[in-house]
Amino acid sequence: MMKAVVKYGQLDGMVELRQVPIPEIGPTDVLLEVKAAGICGSDIEMWRHRCTYRVNTPVIQGHEFCGIINKRGKEVTEFKVGDRVVSETSAYVCGKCRFCKA
């Protein structure tokens, strides 16, 4: 099991920290241990249930995070277990500058 912030209903609030199953990974996936996560405007809008897009619940919140790869799928070649990674779904990540390498 792992901890996750879950939006569990369609009203304001209705967000809680829950224990959820660790996901199984496929051949092109990686599993990482999240070390830090950010909260941004879209997370607040989801908490308030005021998103401009439909949110199906329950849903695990968060798209800005960093962590360490714990497991990789058999087809993954660019990353290895132990690599430190970052994700931000709306920004370009070059992987070469000092910020990406930090």
PDB file of C-alpha atoms in Angstrom, residues 4-11 14-16 54-62:
ATOM      1  CA  ALA A   4      -2.168   9.249  -1.858  1.00  0.00           C
ATOM      2  CA  VAL A   5      -4.222  12.445  -1.776  1.00  0.00           C
ATOM      3  CA  VAL A   6      -7.587  11.353  -3.175  1.00  0.00           C
ATOM      4  CA  LYS A   7     -10.489  13.509  -4.364  1.00  0.00           C
ATOM      5  CA  TYR A   8     -13.351  11.173  -3.506  1.00  0.00           C
ATOM      6  CA  GLY A   9     -16.505  13.172  -4.241  1.00  0.00           C
ATOM      7  CA  GLN A  10     -18.047  15.922  -6.358  1.00  0.00           C
ATOM      8  CA  LEU A  11     -18.396  18.626  -3.658  1.00  0.00           C
ATOM      9  CA  MET A  14     -13.985  15.822  -0.275  1.00  0.00           C
ATOM     10  CA  VAL A  15     -10.219  15.237  -0.392  1.00  0.00           C
ATOM     11  CA  GLU A  16      -8.319  13.051   2.040  1.00  0.00           C
ATOM     12  CA  ARG A  54     -14.892  17.043 -15.744  1.00  0.00           C
ATOM     13  CA  VAL A  55     -13.254  15.274 -12.820  1.00  0.00           C
ATOM     14  CA  ASN A  56     -14.293  11.663 -12.334  1.00  0.00           C
ATOM     15  CA  THR A  57     -13.880  10.533  -8.745  1.00  0.00           C
ATOM     16  CA  PRO A  58     -12.165   8.956  -7.003  1.00  0.00           C
ATOM     17  CA  VAL A  59      -8.958  10.392  -8.460  1.00  0.00           C
ATOM     18  CA  ILE A  60      -5.440  10.720  -7.067  1.00  0.00           C
ATOM     19  CA  GLN A  61      -4.361  14.365  -7.200  1.00  0.00           C
ATOM     20  CA  GLY A  62      -0.985  15.771  -8.113  1.00  0.00           C
TER      21      GLY A  62
END
